[in-house]
Amino acid sequence: MHHQKLEDYRKNKLDEMMIAELQQEMETGKLTSEELVLMYKENISLRDTHIHAVLEVNPDALLTARALDFERKHKGTRSNLHGIPLLVKDNMDTGDGMHTSAGSLAMADHYALRDAKVVEKLRAAGAIILGKTNMTEWANFMSDKMTNGFSSRGGQVKNPYGPFDVGGSSSGSAAGVASNLAVAAVGTETSGSIINPAAQNSLVGIKPTVGLVSRTGIIPLSHTQDTAGPLARSVEDAVAVFAALIGTDSEDVITVLADQFIGRDWKQHLKSDGLSGVVLGLDRQLFKEVPDDQAKAFEAAMGQLRACGATIKEVDIGTEQEDLGFAVLLHEFKADLNAYLARSNPDHRIRSMSDIILYNEEHAEQMLKFGQNLLQQANSMSGNLTEREYVEALERNRFLAAEQGMKKQLQQAGADALLLPQDFGCNIGAAAGFPSITVPAGLTAAGEPFGITFAGQAFDEPKLIEYAYAFEQAAAGRRRPS
């Protein structure tokens, strides 16, 4: 495409295009993957100066796109992600010319030795890793005073919709996709880190069941709760990326559970009548703190859900769980991060959590804007996960969140899933390792993105996708930033 034509395409057509549309354009020769990368790179250079969503652009992106265009022409496509530019969060190893730093300047010159398993899977599917996204430093487990989306390496990710919380910790992944800097992105969640920024940026976010997606090569927080998942502008696109991420990995034993979903046709779950006859559980205790304008938006969304054929039923998940997860994260962070660093590139000087804390103290002006009390607290644990407090917290979490909580309460109410506003209450499913999916539901009166979240039990993704898709088709709640 001629330069001027490409510029017109970028300005007038590219924004909000979906994977299927882009594939159609590439299949009919109207567009190449190389041109797609050029246009998104241009969007990054024009729009990201004040959003700070992208930490670095992949220096190999254009070359990869060219190779994939050649492959399309001569061999055909590898999958529906062939030639599609995606962004990945900066806690995912890329064994290429980009760094992997979890947003920390202490890791800013760290090159991973190989791709994280999820990155490897995306590349195998023909996706292009366009760049790495800014994130709340150390997945927001550095200081309890830190703002969502801040990192010493990338500065503050801004919400493209206005002076609102950008959400986190997958902040750049969300703000970047909302701003049309790529087609979709991959983030990670331990508790809320996909659902929260997706909802704050008018996106679909899928937080999978722990065990469906490998964590190998992802800078960890908690092996009990960590998972990767997609952020996209539509349910269909989120599902396309999600399908590519699923799979077993001998290095992450919990993924044996992923077998049941391999090769599944996810398209069958994109059903406009997916909410017909569905019972959604609502626990008002979980969101007593919801601001008025969000409460209004939520009431409107519930009206739309009922119009789609859903019944909403009050449930009581139990509120003694408000601090679910914290003790477990505190203990696992040290053990898991030290294990990651021990296996990391031997050329890199940071080998342990103690090294990070020391680096931060030595560079206090740059590093300790919000302090590092969570890092210090985590580092005071043994790191070998033998403490009784840890073992008991793990049991208690699982019991309260799963057995006593979602499993029991949904069953008693005869409910298919839990309905939540934004990410309120999503820590319960996270502590249980359960899946959730958030879908845009318009903007509040103040112009802040609002989303509703469907939370289910282990491996309920097919159902949740049906509910999300049906709501999306009826509500069309995604808004572009102006």
Tab-separated table of C-alpha atoms in Angstrom:
chain	number	residue	atom	x	y	z
A	1	MET	CA	0.000	0.000	0.000
A	2	HIS	CA	1.272	3.464	-0.868
A	3	HIS	CA	2.372	5.567	2.108
A	4	GLN	CA	-0.536	8.032	1.844
A	5	LYS	CA	-3.032	5.211	1.471
A	6	LEU	CA	-1.593	3.490	4.525
A	7	GLU	CA	-1.863	6.723	6.495
A	8	ASP	CA	-5.518	7.101	5.465
A	9	TYR	CA	-6.175	3.505	6.444
A	10	ARG	CA	-4.562	4.051	9.852
A	11	LYS	CA	-6.505	7.242	10.500
A	12	ASN	CA	-9.896	6.227	9.179
A	13	LYS	CA	-10.210	2.466	9.305
A	14	LEU	CA	-7.762	0.694	11.624
A	15	ASP	CA	-9.199	1.675	15.000
A	16	GLU	CA	-11.409	-0.991	16.608
A	17	MET	CA	-10.866	-3.509	13.785
A	18	MET	CA	-11.225	-7.083	14.938
A	19	ILE	CA	-9.018	-10.095	14.253
A	20	ALA	CA	-11.479	-11.643	11.786
A	21	GLU	CA	-11.720	-8.382	9.797
A	22	LEU	CA	-7.939	-7.994	9.682
A	23	GLN	CA	-7.550	-11.604	8.526
A	24	GLN	CA	-10.115	-10.961	5.808
A	25	GLU	CA	-8.145	-7.898	4.654
A	26	MET	CA	-4.891	-9.880	4.592
A	27	GLU	CA	-6.462	-12.890	2.858
A	28	THR	CA	-7.848	-10.700	0.075
A	29	GLY	CA	-4.516	-8.908	-0.340
A	30	LYS	CA	-5.812	-5.492	0.754
A	31	LEU	CA	-3.391	-5.380	3.663
A	32	THR	CA	-0.201	-7.104	4.743
A	33	SER	CA	0.963	-7.943	8.224
A	34	GLU	CA	3.971	-5.706	7.628
A	35	GLU	CA	1.639	-2.764	6.936
A	36	LEU	CA	-0.337	-3.611	10.048
A	37	VAL	CA	2.818	-3.462	12.165
A	38	LEU	CA	3.804	-0.154	10.556
A	39	MET	CA	0.412	1.356	11.374
A	40	TYR	CA	0.390	0.195	14.994
A	41	LYS	CA	3.977	1.417	15.437
A	42	GLU	CA	2.794	4.791	14.165
A	43	ASN	CA	-0.105	4.740	16.651
A	44	ILE	CA	2.367	3.979	19.431
A	45	SER	CA	4.633	6.862	18.477
A	46	LEU	CA	1.715	9.307	18.167
A	47	ARG	CA	-0.546	8.218	21.033
A	48	ASP	CA	1.684	6.654	23.637
A	49	THR	CA	3.672	9.770	24.529
A	50	HIS	CA	1.131	10.605	27.230
A	51	ILE	CA	-0.356	7.122	27.914
A	52	HIS	CA	2.967	5.338	28.704
A	53	ALA	CA	1.464	1.932	27.917
A	54	VAL	CA	4.349	0.484	25.890
A	55	LEU	CA	7.804	0.059	27.427
A	56	GLU	CA	9.541	-1.051	24.250
A	57	VAL	CA	8.691	-2.011	20.699
A	58	ASN	CA	10.050	-5.288	19.362
A	59	PRO	CA	12.967	-4.441	17.028
A	60	ASP	CA	12.192	-7.645	15.070
A	61	ALA	CA	8.475	-6.954	14.570
A	62	LEU	CA	8.689	-5.782	10.943
A	63	LEU	CA	11.023	-8.591	9.935
A	64	THR	CA	8.730	-11.163	11.562
A	65	ALA	CA	5.700	-9.653	9.814
A	66	ARG	CA	7.450	-9.829	6.449
A	67	ALA	CA	8.321	-13.491	7.015
A	68	LEU	CA	4.732	-14.273	8.040
A	69	ASP	CA	3.403	-12.481	4.927
A	70	PHE	CA	5.690	-14.656	2.806
A	71	GLU	CA	4.508	-17.770	4.648
A	72	ARG	CA	0.851	-16.808	4.147
A	73	LYS	CA	1.424	-16.443	0.430
A	74	HIS	CA	3.332	-19.685	-0.059
A	75	LYS	CA	2.109	-22.035	2.661
A	76	GLY	CA	-1.074	-20.569	4.067
A	77	THR	CA	-1.792	-19.425	7.615
A	78	ARG	CA	-0.914	-21.118	10.899
A	79	SER	CA	-4.011	-20.019	12.830
A	80	ASN	CA	-6.448	-17.117	13.114
A	81	LEU	CA	-3.664	-15.136	14.814
A	82	HIS	CA	-1.337	-15.345	11.797
A	83	GLY	CA	0.272	-11.931	11.255
A	84	ILE	CA	-1.674	-10.298	14.101
A	85	PRO	CA	0.331	-7.829	16.271
A	86	LEU	CA	-0.120	-8.343	20.027
A	87	LEU	CA	1.420	-6.719	23.092
A	88	VAL	CA	2.641	-8.724	26.090
A	89	LYS	CA	3.116	-7.630	29.677
A	90	ASP	CA	6.658	-6.893	30.794
A	91	ASN	CA	6.720	-9.803	33.252
A	92	MET	CA	6.741	-12.320	30.386
A	93	ASP	CA	10.097	-13.604	29.199
A	94	THR	CA	10.937	-12.902	25.564
A	95	GLY	CA	14.118	-14.547	24.356
A	96	ASP	CA	14.739	-11.774	21.844
A	97	GLY	CA	15.949	-8.193	21.663
A	98	MET	CA	13.510	-6.973	24.322
A	99	HIS	CA	14.044	-6.827	28.072
A	100	THR	CA	11.920	-8.504	30.749
A	101	SER	CA	11.755	-6.385	33.888
A	102	ALA	CA	8.347	-6.499	35.668
A	103	GLY	CA	8.535	-2.692	35.412
A	104	SER	CA	11.565	-2.440	37.687
A	105	LEU	CA	14.714	-0.461	36.875
A	106	ALA	CA	16.574	-3.120	38.871
A	107	MET	CA	15.735	-5.487	35.986
A	108	ALA	CA	15.835	-2.953	33.138
A	109	ASP	CA	18.876	-4.562	31.517
A	110	HIS	CA	17.677	-8.142	32.006
A	111	TYR	CA	17.407	-10.268	28.870
A	112	ALA	CA	15.555	-13.558	29.287
A	113	LEU	CA	17.288	-16.643	27.930
A	114	ARG	CA	14.171	-17.940	26.161
A	115	ASP	CA	10.498	-17.172	25.570
A	116	ALA	CA	7.925	-17.750	28.273
A	117	LYS	CA	5.752	-20.707	27.313
A	118	VAL	CA	2.796	-18.397	26.502
A	119	VAL	CA	4.987	-16.241	24.252
A	120	GLU	CA	6.298	-19.362	22.521
A	121	LYS	CA	2.701	-20.487	21.915
A	122	LEU	CA	1.684	-17.105	20.492
A	123	ARG	CA	4.640	-17.061	18.110
A	124	ALA	CA	3.899	-20.643	17.043
A	125	ALA	CA	0.336	-19.525	16.209
A	126	GLY	CA	1.780	-16.841	13.922
A	127	ALA	CA	1.121	-13.858	16.197
A	128	ILE	CA	3.635	-10.998	16.226
A	129	ILE	CA	4.903	-9.783	19.585
A	130	LEU	CA	4.776	-6.055	18.849
A	131	GLY	CA	6.158	-4.922	22.189
A	132	LYS	CA	6.191	-5.153	25.981
A	133	THR	CA	3.731	-3.218	28.119
A	134	ASN	CA	4.261	-1.144	31.210
A	135	MET	CA	2.755	-2.553	34.394
A	136	THR	CA	2.429	-1.810	38.077
A	137	GLU	CA	5.947	-2.601	39.305
A	138	TRP	CA	6.395	-6.182	40.585
A	139	ALA	CA	2.703	-6.827	39.765
A	140	ASN	CA	1.722	-4.382	42.513
A	141	PHE	CA	3.425	-6.276	45.304
A	142	MET	CA	6.134	-3.737	46.056
A	143	SER	CA	4.315	-1.244	48.262
A	144	ASP	CA	0.736	-0.925	49.453
A	145	LYS	CA	0.950	2.799	48.707
A	146	MET	CA	1.780	2.356	45.030
A	147	THR	CA	-0.683	3.663	42.438
A	148	ASN	CA	-2.045	1.323	39.763
A	149	GLY	CA	0.069	1.466	36.631
A	150	PHE	CA	3.216	2.990	38.123
A	151	SER	CA	6.675	1.540	37.551
A	152	SER	CA	10.169	2.917	38.085
A	153	ARG	CA	11.074	1.801	34.579
A	154	GLY	CA	8.072	3.115	32.647
A	155	GLY	CA	6.547	5.839	34.801
A	156	GLN	CA	2.778	6.178	35.233
A	157	VAL	CA	0.381	4.522	32.751
A	158	LYS	CA	-2.478	6.949	32.158
A	159	ASN	CA	-6.090	6.022	31.594
A	160	PRO	CA	-6.900	7.039	27.980
A	161	TYR	CA	-10.470	7.928	29.036
A	162	GLY	CA	-9.534	10.722	31.421
A	163	PRO	CA	-8.362	11.406	34.969
A	164	PHE	CA	-9.426	7.949	36.190
A	165	ASP	CA	-7.644	4.983	37.737
A	166	VAL	CA	-6.049	3.026	34.883
A	167	GLY	CA	-6.312	-0.217	36.855
A	168	GLY	CA	-3.554	-2.759	37.296
A	169	SER	CA	-1.284	-4.532	37.371
A	170	SER	CA	-1.705	-5.245	33.608
A	171	SER	CA	-2.100	-1.489	33.130
A	172	GLY	CA	-0.199	-0.961	29.882
A	173	SER	CA	-1.740	-4.055	28.311
A	174	ALA	CA	-5.174	-2.524	28.934
A	175	ALA	CA	-4.471	1.127	28.116
A	176	GLY	CA	-2.556	0.049	24.993
A	177	VAL	CA	-5.359	-2.074	23.547
A	178	ALA	CA	-7.998	0.525	24.501
A	179	SER	CA	-5.930	3.130	22.606
A	180	ASN	CA	-5.618	0.848	19.555
A	181	LEU	CA	-1.842	0.438	19.843
A	182	ALA	CA	-2.266	-3.275	18.985
A	183	VAL	CA	-5.054	-5.737	18.247
A	184	ALA	CA	-5.019	-7.350	21.689
A	185	ALA	CA	-2.648	-7.991	24.581
A	186	VAL	CA	-1.729	-10.591	27.140
A	187	GLY	CA	-1.687	-9.691	30.819
A	188	THR	CA	-1.361	-11.665	34.026
A	189	GLU	CA	-3.526	-11.899	37.108
A	190	THR	CA	-2.894	-12.993	40.662
A	191	SER	CA	-5.865	-11.132	42.068
A	192	GLY	CA	-7.684	-8.643	39.837
A	193	SER	CA	-4.738	-7.754	37.586
A	194	ILE	CA	-6.520	-8.617	34.309
A	195	ILE	CA	-10.140	-7.987	35.308
A	196	ASN	CA	-9.495	-4.618	36.975
A	197	PRO	CA	-7.555	-2.861	34.164
A	198	ALA	CA	-9.800	-4.400	31.478
A	199	ALA	CA	-12.899	-2.967	33.183
A	200	GLN	CA	-11.188	0.415	33.679
A	201	ASN	CA	-10.365	0.613	29.963
A	202	SER	CA	-13.611	-0.599	28.361
A	203	LEU	CA	-12.141	-3.977	27.403
A	204	VAL	CA	-12.909	-7.659	27.613
A	205	GLY	CA	-10.538	-9.492	29.951
A	206	ILE	CA	-10.388	-13.242	30.528
A	207	LYS	CA	-8.783	-14.527	33.730
A	208	PRO	CA	-8.520	-18.288	33.128
A	209	THR	CA	-8.763	-21.146	35.620
A	210	VAL	CA	-5.309	-21.643	37.160
A	211	GLY	CA	-3.921	-24.662	35.310
A	212	LEU	CA	-5.113	-23.874	31.779
A	213	VAL	CA	-2.225	-21.582	30.878
A	214	SER	CA	1.451	-22.199	31.625
A	215	ARG	CA	3.302	-19.798	33.931
A	216	THR	CA	6.794	-20.951	32.898
A	217	GLY	CA	8.930	-17.905	32.121
A	218	ILE	CA	6.574	-15.385	33.726
A	219	ILE	CA	8.019	-13.341	36.587
A	220	PRO	CA	5.886	-14.767	39.395
A	221	LEU	CA	3.955	-13.510	42.379
A	222	SER	CA	2.101	-16.624	43.544
A	223	HIS	CA	2.082	-20.113	41.999
A	224	THR	CA	-1.277	-20.737	43.691
A	225	GLN	CA	-3.028	-17.844	41.947
A	226	ASP	CA	-0.928	-16.621	38.980
A	227	THR	CA	-2.233	-17.009	35.442
A	228	ALA	CA	-1.904	-15.222	32.109
A	229	GLY	CA	-4.903	-14.156	30.029
A	230	PRO	CA	-6.023	-11.912	27.160
A	231	LEU	CA	-7.265	-8.322	27.053
A	232	ALA	CA	-9.115	-7.367	23.875
A	233	ARG	CA	-11.772	-5.057	22.473
A	234	SER	CA	-14.308	-7.836	21.874
A	235	VAL	CA	-15.206	-11.216	23.330
A	236	GLU	CA	-14.435	-12.899	20.015
A	237	ASP	CA	-10.898	-11.473	19.925
A	238	ALA	CA	-10.263	-12.281	23.593
A	239	VAL	CA	-11.358	-15.867	22.946
A	240	ALA	CA	-9.053	-16.162	19.913
A	241	VAL	CA	-6.036	-15.182	22.024
A	242	PHE	CA	-7.193	-17.264	25.000
A	243	ALA	CA	-7.434	-20.386	22.802
A	244	ALA	CA	-3.819	-19.907	21.701
A	245	LEU	CA	-2.577	-19.613	25.302
A	246	ILE	CA	-4.112	-22.855	26.608
A	247	GLY	CA	-1.928	-25.921	26.842
A	248	THR	CA	0.009	-28.350	28.982
A	249	ASP	CA	3.617	-27.702	29.962
A	250	SER	CA	5.836	-30.279	31.656
A	251	GLU	CA	7.615	-27.478	33.530
A	252	ASP	CA	4.366	-26.252	35.114
A	253	VAL	CA	2.740	-29.394	36.474
A	254	ILE	CA	-0.657	-27.850	37.253
A	255	THR	CA	-1.261	-27.517	33.492
A	256	VAL	CA	-2.055	-31.238	33.107
A	257	LEU	CA	-5.585	-29.916	33.667
A	258	ALA	CA	-5.451	-28.068	30.344
A	259	ASP	CA	-5.705	-31.297	28.341
A	260	GLN	CA	-9.497	-31.244	28.385
A	261	PHE	CA	-9.605	-27.981	26.396
A	262	ILE	CA	-6.953	-28.615	23.792
A	263	GLY	CA	-8.326	-28.428	20.258
A	264	ARG	CA	-11.714	-27.215	21.452
A	265	ASP	CA	-13.748	-25.150	18.996
A	266	TRP	CA	-14.359	-21.999	21.048
A	267	LYS	CA	-16.422	-20.383	18.292
A	268	GLN	CA	-19.353	-22.592	19.350
A	269	HIS	CA	-19.576	-20.585	22.581
A	270	LEU	CA	-20.108	-17.237	20.836
A	271	LYS	CA	-23.892	-17.446	21.143
A	272	SER	CA	-26.122	-14.373	21.091
A	273	ASP	CA	-28.691	-16.230	23.187
A	274	GLY	CA	-26.064	-17.359	25.684
A	275	LEU	CA	-27.864	-15.757	28.647
A	276	SER	CA	-31.249	-17.295	28.013
A	277	GLY	CA	-32.406	-19.141	31.140
A	278	VAL	CA	-29.152	-18.438	32.999
A	279	VAL	CA	-29.231	-17.743	36.752
A	280	LEU	CA	-26.663	-15.217	38.011
A	281	GLY	CA	-25.812	-14.938	41.690
A	282	LEU	CA	-25.461	-11.466	43.177
A	283	ASP	CA	-23.847	-10.825	46.560
A	284	ARG	CA	-24.400	-7.176	47.494
A	285	GLN	CA	-22.060	-7.542	50.481
A	286	LEU	CA	-19.170	-7.751	48.028
A	287	PHE	CA	-19.648	-4.260	46.676
A	288	LYS	CA	-20.940	-2.081	49.470
A	289	GLU	CA	-18.161	0.346	48.513
A	290	VAL	CA	-19.260	0.828	44.891
A	291	PRO	CA	-19.436	4.572	44.057
A	292	ASP	CA	-22.889	5.894	43.101
A	293	ASP	CA	-22.221	6.416	39.405
A	294	GLN	CA	-20.922	2.849	39.083
A	295	ALA	CA	-23.910	1.542	41.032
A	296	LYS	CA	-26.191	3.286	38.514
A	297	ALA	CA	-24.298	1.797	35.588
A	298	PHE	CA	-24.536	-1.612	37.244
A	299	GLU	CA	-28.312	-1.344	37.690
A	300	ALA	CA	-28.627	-0.509	33.986
A	301	ALA	CA	-26.453	-3.500	33.058
A	302	MET	CA	-28.624	-5.768	35.211
A	303	GLY	CA	-31.658	-4.564	33.271
A	304	GLN	CA	-29.907	-5.564	30.039
A	305	LEU	CA	-28.983	-8.976	31.473
A	306	ARG	CA	-32.628	-9.609	32.388
A	307	ALA	CA	-33.682	-8.522	28.903
A	308	CYS	CA	-31.281	-11.200	27.582
A	309	GLY	CA	-33.189	-13.842	29.555
A	310	ALA	CA	-31.063	-14.043	32.705
A	311	THR	CA	-32.441	-14.248	36.235
A	312	ILE	CA	-30.515	-12.488	38.997
A	313	LYS	CA	-30.664	-14.088	42.413
A	314	GLU	CA	-29.241	-12.828	45.720
A	315	VAL	CA	-26.530	-15.054	47.228
A	316	ASP	CA	-24.256	-14.736	50.246
A	317	ILE	CA	-20.699	-15.763	49.482
A	318	GLY	CA	-19.598	-14.790	52.997
A	319	THR	CA	-17.655	-11.636	53.713
A	320	GLU	CA	-15.037	-12.832	56.152
A	321	GLN	CA	-12.924	-13.251	53.055
A	322	GLU	CA	-12.031	-9.683	52.424
A	323	ASP	CA	-8.336	-10.289	52.952
A	324	LEU	CA	-8.254	-13.488	50.962
A	325	GLY	CA	-4.922	-14.234	49.426
A	326	PHE	CA	-2.673	-11.746	51.151
A	327	ALA	CA	-0.849	-14.137	53.512
A	328	VAL	CA	-0.417	-16.695	50.740
A	329	LEU	CA	1.001	-14.079	48.368
A	330	LEU	CA	3.374	-12.794	51.021
A	331	HIS	CA	4.903	-16.247	51.495
A	332	GLU	CA	4.864	-17.405	47.883
A	333	PHE	CA	6.277	-14.222	46.369
A	334	LYS	CA	9.702	-14.739	47.930
A	335	ALA	CA	9.866	-18.452	47.163
A	336	ASP	CA	8.621	-18.063	43.594
A	337	LEU	CA	10.584	-14.939	42.675
A	338	ASN	CA	13.836	-16.323	44.089
A	339	ALA	CA	13.303	-19.519	42.073
A	340	TYR	CA	12.696	-17.464	38.907
A	341	LEU	CA	15.812	-15.327	39.497
A	342	ALA	CA	17.971	-18.378	40.252
A	343	ARG	CA	17.089	-19.786	36.810
A	344	SER	CA	17.419	-16.450	35.017
A	345	ASN	CA	20.193	-15.191	32.756
A	346	PRO	CA	23.480	-15.724	34.655
A	347	ASP	CA	24.809	-12.438	33.206
A	348	HIS	CA	22.290	-10.503	35.244
A	349	ARG	CA	23.329	-9.252	38.660
A	350	ILE	CA	19.949	-9.490	40.401
A	351	ARG	CA	19.741	-13.041	41.826
A	352	SER	CA	17.252	-12.725	44.700
A	353	MET	CA	14.573	-10.604	46.338
A	354	SER	CA	17.265	-9.325	48.750
A	355	ASP	CA	19.226	-8.030	45.743
A	356	ILE	CA	16.158	-6.137	44.534
A	357	ILE	CA	15.547	-4.529	47.926
A	358	LEU	CA	19.206	-3.525	48.135
A	359	TYR	CA	19.191	-2.089	44.609
A	360	ASN	CA	16.077	-0.073	45.488
A	361	GLU	CA	17.737	1.299	48.638
A	362	GLU	CA	20.898	2.238	46.738
A	363	HIS	CA	18.795	4.075	44.127
A	364	ALA	CA	16.168	5.325	46.537
A	365	GLU	CA	15.323	8.530	44.698
A	366	GLN	CA	14.343	6.655	41.527
A	367	MET	CA	13.054	3.487	43.157
A	368	LEU	CA	11.318	4.303	46.414
A	369	LYS	CA	8.751	6.903	45.428
A	370	PHE	CA	6.135	4.713	47.182
A	371	GLY	CA	8.491	2.735	49.418
A	372	GLN	CA	8.840	-1.059	49.311
A	373	ASN	CA	7.063	-2.286	52.417
A	374	LEU	CA	5.494	-5.305	50.668
A	375	LEU	CA	8.818	-6.447	49.245
A	376	GLN	CA	10.383	-6.134	52.695
A	377	GLN	CA	7.516	-7.986	54.343
A	378	ALA	CA	7.703	-10.780	51.774
A	379	ASN	CA	11.470	-11.005	52.138
A	380	SER	CA	11.162	-11.519	55.890
A	381	MET	CA	9.484	-14.903	55.206
A	382	SER	CA	11.558	-18.095	55.129
A	383	GLY	CA	11.017	-18.552	51.398
A	384	ASN	CA	10.728	-22.325	51.772
A	385	LEU	CA	6.942	-22.386	52.305
A	386	THR	CA	7.063	-24.489	55.466
A	387	GLU	CA	5.563	-21.955	57.893
A	388	ARG	CA	2.417	-23.090	59.601
A	389	GLU	CA	0.864	-19.671	58.994
A	390	TYR	CA	1.299	-20.217	55.254
A	391	VAL	CA	-0.051	-23.753	55.151
A	392	GLU	CA	-3.081	-22.705	57.203
A	393	ALA	CA	-3.723	-19.590	55.093
A	394	LEU	CA	-3.601	-21.710	51.936
A	395	GLU	CA	-6.154	-24.177	53.334
A	396	ARG	CA	-8.364	-21.419	54.695
A	397	ASN	CA	-8.348	-19.505	51.399
A	398	ARG	CA	-9.315	-22.523	49.357
A	399	PHE	CA	-12.010	-23.465	51.873
A	400	LEU	CA	-13.541	-19.993	52.180
A	401	ALA	CA	-13.280	-19.051	48.527
A	402	ALA	CA	-14.139	-22.375	46.919
A	403	GLU	CA	-15.810	-25.006	49.147
A	404	GLN	CA	-17.585	-22.700	51.582
A	405	GLY	CA	-17.798	-19.785	49.155
A	406	MET	CA	-18.486	-19.975	45.463
A	407	LYS	CA	-19.100	-23.717	45.097
A	408	LYS	CA	-21.525	-24.005	47.965
A	409	GLN	CA	-23.343	-20.707	47.543
A	410	LEU	CA	-23.833	-20.953	43.792
A	411	GLN	CA	-25.049	-24.522	44.199
A	412	GLN	CA	-27.498	-23.618	46.964
A	413	ALA	CA	-28.923	-20.754	44.934
A	414	GLY	CA	-29.020	-22.821	41.763
A	415	ALA	CA	-26.889	-20.118	40.151
A	416	ASP	CA	-24.645	-20.663	37.123
A	417	ALA	CA	-22.127	-17.915	37.903
A	418	LEU	CA	-21.509	-14.915	40.110
A	419	LEU	CA	-22.179	-11.427	38.751
A	420	LEU	CA	-19.901	-8.578	39.883
A	421	PRO	CA	-19.559	-4.864	39.082
A	422	GLN	CA	-16.061	-3.970	37.747
A	423	ASP	CA	-13.618	-6.103	39.750
A	424	PHE	CA	-15.394	-5.890	43.122
A	425	GLY	CA	-15.195	-9.306	44.798
A	426	CYS	CA	-12.951	-10.809	42.127
A	427	ASN	CA	-10.351	-11.692	44.808
A	428	ILE	CA	-12.613	-14.592	45.852
A	429	GLY	CA	-12.447	-16.392	42.515
A	430	ALA	CA	-8.747	-15.536	42.328
A	431	ALA	CA	-8.022	-17.191	45.689
A	432	ALA	CA	-9.918	-20.291	44.527
A	433	GLY	CA	-8.047	-20.383	41.191
A	434	PHE	CA	-11.402	-19.932	39.421
A	435	PRO	CA	-12.028	-18.147	36.090
A	436	SER	CA	-13.745	-14.846	35.386
A	437	ILE	CA	-14.444	-12.678	32.376
A	438	THR	CA	-15.216	-8.975	32.297
A	439	VAL	CA	-17.181	-7.219	29.534
A	440	PRO	CA	-17.595	-3.481	28.859
A	441	ALA	CA	-20.912	-1.969	29.932
A	442	GLY	CA	-20.533	1.603	28.723
A	443	LEU	CA	-19.283	4.599	30.684
A	444	THR	CA	-20.434	6.132	33.958
A	445	ALA	CA	-21.947	9.625	33.961
A	446	ALA	CA	-18.432	10.984	34.563
A	447	GLY	CA	-17.110	9.188	31.469
A	448	GLU	CA	-15.243	6.427	33.314
A	449	PRO	CA	-15.340	2.963	31.708
A	450	PHE	CA	-17.516	0.444	33.503
A	451	GLY	CA	-17.639	-3.326	33.089
A	452	ILE	CA	-19.506	-6.280	34.495
A	453	THR	CA	-17.742	-9.480	35.494
A	454	PHE	CA	-18.967	-13.067	35.336
A	455	ALA	CA	-17.131	-15.333	37.791
A	456	GLY	CA	-17.469	-19.118	37.696
A	457	GLN	CA	-15.971	-22.308	39.039
A	458	ALA	CA	-12.960	-24.233	37.751
A	459	PHE	CA	-13.090	-24.785	33.968
A	460	ASP	CA	-16.343	-22.846	33.546
A	461	GLU	CA	-14.788	-20.819	30.714
A	462	PRO	CA	-17.167	-22.165	28.023
A	463	LYS	CA	-20.223	-20.988	29.996
A	464	LEU	CA	-18.687	-17.656	30.997
A	465	ILE	CA	-17.781	-16.926	27.379
A	466	GLU	CA	-21.392	-17.583	26.343
A	467	TYR	CA	-22.697	-15.147	28.973
A	468	ALA	CA	-20.099	-12.532	28.097
A	469	TYR	CA	-20.738	-12.770	24.371
A	470	ALA	CA	-24.523	-12.567	24.743
A	471	PHE	CA	-24.225	-9.503	26.981
A	472	GLU	CA	-21.720	-7.857	24.633
A	473	GLN	CA	-23.948	-8.384	21.590
A	474	ALA	CA	-26.967	-6.908	23.389
A	475	ALA	CA	-25.282	-4.064	25.259
A	476	ALA	CA	-22.474	-3.094	22.836
A	477	GLY	CA	-20.844	-1.459	25.838
A	478	ARG	CA	-17.320	-0.935	24.477
A	479	ARG	CA	-16.466	2.759	24.045
A	480	ARG	CA	-13.415	4.197	22.314
A	481	PRO	CA	-11.359	6.808	24.128
A	482	SER	CA	-11.978	10.163	22.435
